[in-house]
Amino acid sequence: MFLIYKHVLHGLRKVFREEGFKKLFTGGTSATTRGVLVTISQTAFEDQINEVKSILEIFVSKAVNR
């Protein structure tokens, strides 16, 4: 069955009427878990990049001062 919605509110209203309130939140747990994991990964990656940058800046500044 292929569903066509006119706009977002039409889709929400149709799901609410045909399937109930709980169906509006189907997949919410997996989407939230994915969001948390992506955020943690991005933050860890940014911290690693900043650490490498600071090490390289110290190395370059010492090489220039010689």
mmCIF file of C-alpha atoms in Angstrom:
data_model
loop_
_atom_site.group_PDB
_atom_site.id
_atom_site.type_symbol
_atom_site.label_atom_id
_atom_site.label_comp_id
_atom_site.label_asym_id
_atom_site.label_seq_id
_atom_site.Cartn_x
_atom_site.Cartn_y
_atom_site.Cartn_z
ATOM 1 C CA MET A 1 0.000 0.000 0.000
ATOM 2 C CA PHE A 2 1.479 3.329 -1.081
ATOM 3 C CA LEU A 3 0.402 6.291 1.028
ATOM 4 C CA ILE A 4 0.342 9.823 -0.323
ATOM 5 C CA TYR A 5 0.061 12.749 2.049
ATOM 6 C CA LYS A 6 -0.720 16.291 0.973
ATOM 7 C CA HIS A 7 1.514 17.795 3.657
ATOM 8 C CA VAL A 8 2.985 16.964 7.061
ATOM 9 C CA LEU A 9 -0.096 17.817 9.096
ATOM 10 C CA HIS A 10 -2.279 15.760 6.759
ATOM 11 C CA GLY A 11 0.037 12.787 7.248
ATOM 12 C CA LEU A 12 0.062 13.151 11.034
ATOM 13 C CA ARG A 13 -3.715 13.495 11.178
ATOM 14 C CA LYS A 14 -4.220 10.460 8.917
ATOM 15 C CA VAL A 15 -1.878 8.241 10.965
ATOM 16 C CA PHE A 16 -3.502 9.434 14.200
ATOM 17 C CA ARG A 17 -7.017 8.676 12.954
ATOM 18 C CA GLU A 18 -6.255 5.348 11.273
ATOM 19 C CA GLU A 19 -3.633 3.822 13.567
ATOM 20 C CA GLY A 20 -3.786 5.695 16.864
ATOM 21 C CA PHE A 21 -1.590 7.942 18.967
ATOM 22 C CA LYS A 22 1.090 5.319 19.734
ATOM 23 C CA LYS A 23 1.882 4.776 16.049
ATOM 24 C CA LEU A 24 3.030 8.414 15.784
ATOM 25 C CA PHE A 25 6.032 7.496 17.919
ATOM 26 C CA THR A 26 6.942 4.205 16.264
ATOM 27 C CA GLY A 27 10.695 4.232 15.689
ATOM 28 C CA GLY A 28 11.277 6.982 18.215
ATOM 29 C CA THR A 29 13.551 4.865 20.377
ATOM 30 C CA SER A 30 15.772 3.797 17.505
ATOM 31 C CA ALA A 31 15.944 7.346 16.120
ATOM 32 C CA THR A 32 16.883 8.731 19.535
ATOM 33 C CA THR A 33 19.518 6.036 20.054
ATOM 34 C CA ARG A 34 21.000 6.781 16.632
ATOM 35 C CA GLY A 35 21.056 10.495 17.413
ATOM 36 C CA VAL A 36 22.864 9.912 20.690
ATOM 37 C CA LEU A 37 25.466 7.665 19.069
ATOM 38 C CA VAL A 38 26.090 10.087 16.211
ATOM 39 C CA THR A 39 26.501 12.999 18.637
ATOM 40 C CA ILE A 40 28.930 11.053 20.827
ATOM 41 C CA SER A 41 30.927 10.004 17.759
ATOM 42 C CA GLN A 42 31.119 13.542 16.404
ATOM 43 C CA THR A 43 32.204 14.947 19.761
ATOM 44 C CA ALA A 44 34.896 12.283 20.204
ATOM 45 C CA PHE A 45 36.178 12.856 16.665
ATOM 46 C CA GLU A 46 36.328 16.612 17.198
ATOM 47 C CA ASP A 47 38.254 16.132 20.463
ATOM 48 C CA GLN A 48 40.767 13.876 18.711
ATOM 49 C CA ILE A 49 41.253 16.371 15.871
ATOM 50 C CA ASN A 50 41.776 19.229 18.333
ATOM 51 C CA GLU A 51 44.338 17.169 20.250
ATOM 52 C CA VAL A 52 46.268 16.360 17.066
ATOM 53 C CA LYS A 53 46.122 20.012 15.997
ATOM 54 C CA SER A 54 47.540 21.169 19.334
ATOM 55 C CA ILE A 55 50.364 18.606 19.137
ATOM 56 C CA LEU A 56 51.200 19.699 15.583
ATOM 57 C CA GLU A 57 51.140 23.381 16.572
ATOM 58 C CA ILE A 58 53.658 22.717 19.379
ATOM 59 C CA PHE A 59 55.844 20.703 17.000
ATOM 60 C CA VAL A 60 55.758 23.398 14.307
ATOM 61 C CA SER A 61 56.429 26.238 16.767
ATOM 62 C CA LYS A 62 59.452 24.395 18.184
ATOM 63 C CA ALA A 63 60.802 23.725 14.673
ATOM 64 C CA VAL A 64 60.407 27.386 13.656
ATOM 65 C CA ASN A 65 62.137 28.688 16.799
ATOM 66 C CA ARG A 66 65.337 26.663 16.141
#
